[in-house]
Amino acid sequence: MPVICEPDESVAKRLAAGFREHGRIVRTLRAVDERLAADPAELVVIIGPHVELSGAFAFAAARRSDRPEVGVVLVREKVDVGVMGEAMRAGIREVVPDRDFQALMDACRRCWEVSRGIQKAGRPEAPPSPGRDGKIVVMFAAKGGCGKTVLSTNLGVALAEREGLHVCLVDLDLAFGDVAIMLRLSPQRTIVHAVPMAGRLDETGMQSMLVRHESGLATVLAPVSPGESEQVSGPLVTELLGMLKRSFDVVLVDTPSQLSEHVLAAMDVADRHLLPVTPEVTALKGLRVTLDMLDLLGYPPAARSFLLNRADIKAGLSVADIEKVVGAPATVHLPHSQDVPASVNRGVPLVRQDPGHAFSQAVARVALAVTEGNEAVRDPGGRKLFRRSRAGRG
Ligand SMILES: Nc1ncnc2c1ncn2[C@@H]1O[C@H](COP(=O)(O)OP(=O)(O)OP(=O)(O)O)[C@@H](O)[C@H]1O
Ligand SMILES: [Mg+2]
């Protein structure tokens, strides 16, 4: 049940109408503070249209540090880009127009889910200490449909949940990104929020564009409409990744299958390139072209991990054929399974739903390659798997 802050009694009652026992109505933000102090189980605060905006921003910014699990939903007569931007910077999770009952209900539900996720993950929404030096890991394949997004989302969740690391997944497939849909996240905030901050992006601005998954994984989502992607420049991607690297242990980047200026910007600052390939001639040709390009640009071969996805698919090329073309052994073989598309359709990554599944186990090996390097995966004992790594934590 949310706490509803609104000085006008009739408006407050209207806002409260959809909640069981009609929510808890208070008139001032000070009273909200008292309510939160009295009941640590309160997770959602609705700030009504007659509460002064600057007070609402200050309230949200303060709660972000002392009660990060509490989510604020701001209701305004008119929702415009200016209010939206400032609200997000202050850490307000949702802004909804007054009198839109459904929008308010949906926003509160999303807000509550995020709050529960943060509570479960047992850590604040904002990573506690900027000043890390995380790894940037880019997933790229020149052929579409190799499994980049399935692998990125599963890997992100595995690293965040099972390895206990602070992880951010950035969807650089700006025109057709699927990260939000595969993780069932609402793209209320996307990378486009960074556009007005280009050249002066700071920690608060960066935090304001993150959308959290219930596993604790943070995401920077792709724009909702393809046209918006044109506003995002290559230098902005470099700036954003540089900022994320200071707050997260691992910054994972999912990409489209074209070497856009955004992808090249990410490749440039990456510590590891994850290169998935499926056992098909077209995918293999794409990988060969990618390798030539990476060589040409001078990226070190040691920074590459080859991920042979759907390794066991019938009528596929043999592992030996593939490794001959690649010139190196595959770091991890991931099995083909109908459970993968089924998990995509459900919006629940397979590593979360079925950690013991052969595909999930293979993703755990990719996680190991990310945290410890390729050699750790090839270690026949494989005992390091599922170790709870705290590497890089402050
Ligand atoms: N190991 C697997 N077993 C079965 N199906 C898989 C496997 N890996 C990926 N898929 C399926 O292949 C399809 C493409 O996967 P995905 O969207 O992750 O590829 P992508 O490389 O991100 O594609 P795009 O280039 O279009 O972004 C999805 O339907 C997914 O469910
Ligand atoms: Mg994809």
XYZ file of C-alpha atoms and ligand atoms in Angstrom:
426
model
C 0.000 0.000 0.000
C 1.641 3.297 -1.029
C 2.012 6.468 1.002
C 0.199 9.268 -0.829
C 1.359 12.826 -0.271
C -1.167 15.425 -1.440
C -2.440 18.535 0.409
C -5.776 18.724 -1.457
C -8.076 16.232 0.219
C -10.335 15.456 -2.736
C -7.365 14.957 -5.073
C -5.695 12.746 -2.461
C -8.814 10.588 -2.236
C -8.946 10.289 -6.001
C -5.287 9.180 -6.136
C -5.897 6.681 -3.353
C -9.035 5.182 -4.855
C -7.337 2.246 -6.581
C -5.503 0.940 -3.508
C -6.555 -1.465 -0.861
C -7.692 0.460 2.224
C -7.150 3.522 0.008
C -3.428 3.865 0.738
C -2.075 6.068 3.479
C -2.767 9.718 2.793
C -0.557 12.443 4.273
C -0.456 16.166 3.494
C 3.272 16.993 3.632
C 6.585 15.429 2.648
C 7.686 15.705 6.266
C 4.770 13.446 7.177
C 5.909 10.990 4.495
C 9.321 10.881 6.171
C 7.684 10.114 9.503
C 5.594 7.391 7.888
C 8.678 5.816 6.280
C 10.572 5.973 9.563
C 7.662 4.303 11.363
C 7.275 1.516 8.816
C 10.381 0.123 7.102
C 8.096 -2.048 4.923
C 6.772 0.994 2.987
C 8.164 0.797 -0.543
C 6.231 3.259 -2.724
C 5.485 6.976 -2.294
C 3.069 8.837 -4.582
C 3.629 12.588 -4.680
C 0.451 14.367 -5.784
C 0.071 17.267 -8.235
C -0.220 19.965 -5.547
C 3.085 19.196 -3.840
C 5.719 21.738 -4.848
C 8.111 20.332 -7.460
C 11.410 21.407 -5.873
C 10.381 19.781 -2.586
C 9.489 16.580 -4.414
C 12.887 16.490 -6.141
C 14.745 17.123 -2.882
C 12.702 14.421 -1.141
C 13.438 11.829 -3.853
C 17.146 12.682 -3.989
C 17.465 12.297 -0.203
C 15.608 8.950 -0.128
C 17.837 7.634 -2.881
C 20.717 7.580 -0.438
C 19.006 6.777 2.864
C 16.158 4.491 1.648
C 17.163 3.374 -1.879
C 14.514 0.654 -1.935
C 11.744 3.282 -1.689
C 10.399 4.290 -5.102
C 8.765 7.649 -5.815
C 5.939 8.123 -8.326
C 5.335 11.761 -9.210
C 1.872 12.870 -10.419
C 1.668 16.136 -12.380
C -1.108 18.019 -14.167
C 1.120 18.135 -17.223
C 4.051 15.850 -17.937
C 6.647 17.501 -20.156
C 10.225 16.666 -21.102
C 11.667 19.241 -18.674
C 9.887 17.787 -15.620
C 10.639 14.267 -16.792
C 14.382 14.933 -17.151
C 14.716 16.659 -13.783
C 12.609 14.008 -12.079
C 14.791 11.204 -13.421
C 17.922 13.049 -12.323
C 16.480 13.344 -8.816
C 15.875 9.582 -8.795
C 12.086 9.673 -9.197
C 11.183 6.363 -10.829
C 7.955 7.290 -12.595
C 6.138 10.464 -13.667
C 2.461 10.088 -14.581
C -0.216 12.559 -15.655
C -2.994 13.347 -13.169
C -6.362 11.668 -13.801
C -4.783 8.771 -15.706
C -5.836 6.039 -13.320
C -4.365 3.147 -15.330
C -1.000 4.900 -15.762
C -0.815 5.463 -11.990
C -1.650 1.835 -11.228
C 0.900 0.552 -13.758
C 3.601 2.927 -12.484
C 3.001 1.858 -8.865
C 3.145 -1.811 -9.789
C 6.428 -1.376 -11.705
C 7.812 0.712 -8.879
C 6.877 -1.892 -6.319
C 8.496 -4.665 -8.394
C 11.751 -2.700 -8.646
C 11.679 -2.006 -4.905
C 11.144 -5.678 -4.134
C 14.025 -6.538 -6.484
C 16.327 -4.117 -4.685
C 15.253 -5.453 -1.316
C 15.834 -9.022 -2.454
C 19.190 -8.201 -3.971
C 19.983 -6.679 -0.582
C 21.831 -3.737 -1.977
C 21.008 -0.164 -2.857
C 19.933 0.897 -6.318
C 22.947 3.145 -6.557
C 26.222 1.242 -6.416
C 27.802 2.311 -3.161
C 31.171 3.553 -4.262
C 32.078 5.117 -7.559
C 35.764 4.827 -8.213
C 35.790 1.194 -9.349
C 37.592 0.176 -12.480
C 35.196 -2.352 -13.954
C 35.654 -4.433 -17.081
C 33.897 -3.508 -20.306
C 32.795 -6.613 -22.189
C 31.337 -6.354 -25.696
C 29.250 -9.097 -27.317
C 29.435 -8.889 -31.117
C 28.601 -11.035 -34.151
C 28.411 -9.783 -37.717
C 25.635 -12.287 -38.494
C 22.237 -11.539 -36.913
C 20.501 -14.134 -34.769
C 23.642 -15.803 -33.338
C 22.238 -15.385 -29.833
C 23.955 -12.140 -28.753
C 20.980 -10.843 -26.785
C 20.022 -14.188 -25.263
C 23.622 -14.618 -24.136
C 24.015 -11.006 -22.920
C 20.868 -11.104 -20.795
C 21.621 -14.528 -19.323
C 25.247 -13.610 -18.710
C 24.300 -10.294 -17.095
C 21.895 -12.013 -14.706
C 24.399 -14.803 -13.967
C 27.136 -12.319 -13.101
C 24.829 -10.140 -11.005
C 22.980 -12.900 -9.219
C 25.282 -15.862 -8.938
C 28.633 -14.096 -8.819
C 27.280 -11.233 -6.715
C 28.924 -8.541 -8.832
C 27.656 -5.054 -9.689
C 26.803 -5.457 -13.367
C 25.308 -3.151 -15.978
C 24.043 -4.344 -19.369
C 23.970 -1.680 -22.094
C 21.742 -2.273 -25.134
C 23.622 -0.726 -28.045
C 21.246 -2.245 -30.584
C 19.789 1.251 -30.720
C 17.270 0.642 -33.492
C 15.941 -2.814 -32.569
C 17.186 -3.558 -29.049
C 15.636 -6.605 -27.386
C 17.155 -6.413 -23.896
C 14.044 -4.784 -22.375
C 11.718 -7.392 -23.825
C 13.942 -10.358 -22.911
C 14.151 -9.138 -19.295
C 10.560 -7.887 -19.182
C 11.644 -4.367 -18.296
C 9.696 -1.225 -18.997
C 11.786 1.187 -21.124
C 10.649 4.275 -19.214
C 14.235 5.469 -19.258
C 16.597 4.736 -22.123
C 20.005 5.756 -23.417
C 18.284 8.754 -25.041
C 18.110 10.315 -21.554
C 21.885 10.765 -21.835
C 21.616 12.932 -24.962
C 21.033 16.311 -23.213
C 23.906 15.489 -20.835
C 26.456 14.761 -23.592
C 29.887 16.122 -22.729
C 28.997 16.622 -19.044
C 27.517 13.310 -17.988
C 27.986 12.790 -14.252
C 27.311 10.008 -11.754
C 23.796 11.279 -10.948
C 22.898 11.655 -14.616
C 24.196 8.178 -15.372
C 22.253 6.664 -12.457
C 19.074 8.391 -13.627
C 18.945 6.412 -16.863
C 19.390 2.951 -15.326
C 16.525 0.479 -15.202
C 16.974 -2.307 -12.667
C 16.103 -5.986 -13.202
C 14.869 -7.958 -10.202
C 18.139 -9.929 -10.178
C 19.999 -6.719 -9.313
C 21.323 -6.342 -12.886
C 21.277 -2.678 -13.989
C 20.462 -1.905 -17.611
C 20.774 1.001 -20.021
C 17.969 0.289 -22.478
C 17.724 1.066 -26.183
C 15.382 3.836 -27.377
C 11.756 2.904 -27.808
C 11.378 4.264 -31.328
C 14.126 3.619 -33.899
C 14.213 7.301 -34.945
C 15.504 8.327 -31.522
C 18.687 6.323 -31.978
C 20.060 8.953 -34.347
C 20.422 11.335 -31.423
C 22.993 9.066 -29.756
C 26.544 9.751 -30.963
C 29.671 7.574 -30.824
C 31.453 9.946 -28.391
C 28.411 9.810 -26.078
C 28.709 5.998 -25.991
C 32.392 6.343 -25.038
C 31.498 8.865 -22.326
C 28.710 6.693 -20.945
C 30.803 3.516 -20.860
C 33.626 5.417 -19.138
C 31.201 6.574 -16.461
C 29.610 3.119 -16.014
C 33.036 1.500 -15.677
C 33.634 3.620 -12.591
C 30.477 2.356 -10.884
C 30.190 -1.294 -11.948
C 32.417 -4.374 -11.776
C 31.302 -5.478 -15.249
C 29.748 -3.363 -18.024
C 28.326 -5.756 -20.586
C 27.422 -4.387 -24.022
C 24.934 -6.041 -26.390
C 25.234 -4.867 -29.994
C 23.454 -4.965 -33.349
C 25.044 -7.047 -36.079
C 26.505 -4.011 -37.847
C 29.771 -2.324 -37.004
C 28.131 1.040 -36.353
C 30.126 3.936 -34.919
C 28.548 3.057 -31.539
C 29.789 -0.519 -31.711
C 33.273 0.610 -32.734
C 33.316 3.098 -29.857
C 32.459 0.247 -27.454
C 34.981 -2.163 -29.025
C 37.617 0.499 -28.560
C 37.243 0.742 -24.794
C 36.460 -2.954 -24.212
C 38.603 -5.263 -22.080
C 37.056 -8.382 -23.630
C 35.287 -9.195 -26.882
C 32.775 -12.041 -26.704
C 32.234 -13.429 -30.192
C 29.289 -15.820 -30.507
C 28.945 -17.985 -33.597
C 26.488 -20.691 -34.602
C 27.592 -23.734 -36.651
C 26.443 -22.327 -39.990
C 28.521 -21.217 -42.965
C 27.036 -17.706 -42.974
C 27.724 -17.147 -39.271
C 31.240 -18.486 -39.670
C 31.893 -16.159 -42.600
C 30.682 -13.254 -40.438
C 33.063 -14.281 -37.665
C 36.004 -14.517 -40.086
C 35.314 -10.989 -41.352
C 34.987 -9.755 -37.751
C 38.316 -11.327 -36.771
C 40.083 -9.728 -39.736
C 38.614 -6.384 -38.762
C 39.617 -6.769 -35.090
C 43.150 -7.672 -36.199
C 43.263 -4.695 -38.526
C 42.247 -2.380 -35.694
C 44.977 -3.879 -33.522
C 42.805 -5.401 -30.776
C 44.711 -8.188 -28.965
C 43.629 -11.769 -29.789
C 43.996 -12.674 -26.096
C 41.037 -10.411 -25.319
C 38.682 -12.591 -27.397
C 36.404 -15.392 -26.218
C 34.670 -17.529 -28.857
C 31.233 -18.736 -27.885
C 29.953 -21.610 -29.999
C 26.203 -21.279 -29.580
C 23.795 -24.097 -30.499
C 26.954 -26.168 -30.784
C 25.080 -29.452 -31.090
C 22.471 -28.419 -33.651
C 21.753 -31.133 -36.181
C 23.293 -30.642 -39.652
C 25.590 -27.960 -38.262
C 29.260 -27.610 -39.120
C 31.629 -29.662 -36.981
C 33.495 -28.077 -34.085
C 36.777 -28.959 -35.807
C 35.716 -27.100 -38.989
C 34.765 -24.051 -36.991
C 37.910 -23.973 -34.902
C 39.998 -24.313 -38.056
C 38.420 -21.197 -39.555
C 38.640 -19.278 -36.286
C 42.205 -20.368 -35.637
C 41.523 -20.907 -31.933
C 39.425 -23.235 -29.772
C 35.949 -22.152 -28.737
C 36.058 -20.914 -25.134
C 32.595 -22.262 -24.350
C 30.130 -24.527 -26.189
C 26.499 -23.624 -25.510
C 23.902 -26.274 -26.307
C 20.903 -25.801 -28.552
C 17.672 -26.114 -26.581
C 14.004 -25.327 -27.144
C 13.988 -24.090 -23.557
C 15.954 -21.024 -24.722
C 13.275 -19.515 -27.018
C 10.643 -20.577 -24.447
C 12.478 -18.558 -21.763
C 12.758 -15.604 -24.167
C 9.001 -15.677 -24.694
C 8.423 -15.728 -20.948
C 10.861 -12.865 -20.391
C 12.718 -14.847 -17.716
C 16.370 -15.698 -18.482
C 17.020 -19.429 -18.347
C 19.864 -18.982 -15.828
C 17.286 -17.570 -13.423
C 14.529 -20.016 -14.118
C 16.625 -23.172 -14.299
C 20.206 -22.689 -13.064
C 20.936 -26.393 -13.451
C 20.009 -26.453 -17.177
C 22.900 -27.344 -19.504
C 22.554 -23.948 -21.206
C 22.699 -22.142 -17.824
C 25.792 -24.116 -16.850
C 27.434 -23.100 -20.119
C 26.548 -19.444 -19.435
C 28.250 -19.846 -16.036
C 31.410 -20.831 -17.924
C 31.125 -17.665 -20.029
C 30.822 -15.732 -16.750
C 34.036 -17.365 -15.619
C 35.775 -16.354 -18.854
C 34.677 -12.775 -18.158
C 35.831 -12.649 -14.549
C 38.915 -14.888 -14.725
C 39.873 -15.165 -18.410
C 39.670 -17.979 -20.991
C 42.264 -20.125 -19.269
C 40.092 -20.533 -16.165
C 37.358 -22.091 -18.309
C 39.708 -24.544 -19.942
C 40.903 -25.717 -16.523
C 39.672 -29.334 -16.692
C 38.853 -29.391 -12.952
C 36.446 -26.535 -13.559
C 36.270 -26.105 -9.821
C 36.143 -22.352 -10.000
C 32.613 -22.506 -11.405
C 29.984 -20.737 -9.309
C 32.555 -19.442 -6.875
C 31.140 -16.240 -5.427
C 33.680 -13.785 -6.717
C 34.031 -10.511 -4.904
C 36.791 -9.317 -7.205
C 36.775 -5.607 -7.749
C 34.289 -4.808 -5.024
C 34.966 -1.749 -2.937
N 21.266 -22.000 -27.556
C 20.104 -21.741 -28.161
N 19.166 -22.708 -28.326
C 17.998 -22.451 -28.947
N 17.646 -21.251 -29.414
C 18.523 -20.237 -29.282
C 19.791 -20.428 -28.642
N 20.435 -19.239 -28.658
C 19.621 -18.367 -29.274
N 18.471 -18.960 -29.633
C 17.327 -18.324 -30.325
O 17.802 -17.656 -31.456
C 17.050 -16.466 -31.688
C 18.006 -15.304 -31.865
O 18.639 -15.027 -30.627
P 19.046 -13.541 -30.251
O 17.908 -12.603 -30.446
O 19.699 -13.584 -28.930
O 20.140 -13.265 -31.379
P 20.900 -11.892 -31.708
O 22.272 -12.268 -32.124
O 20.765 -10.963 -30.572
O 20.052 -11.384 -32.949
P 20.029 -9.908 -33.574
O 21.282 -9.765 -34.342
O 18.805 -9.902 -34.419
O 19.961 -8.955 -32.419
C 16.118 -16.314 -30.512
O 14.848 -16.727 -30.890
C 16.670 -17.260 -29.469
O 15.677 -17.794 -28.655
Mg 20.008 -8.993 -30.433
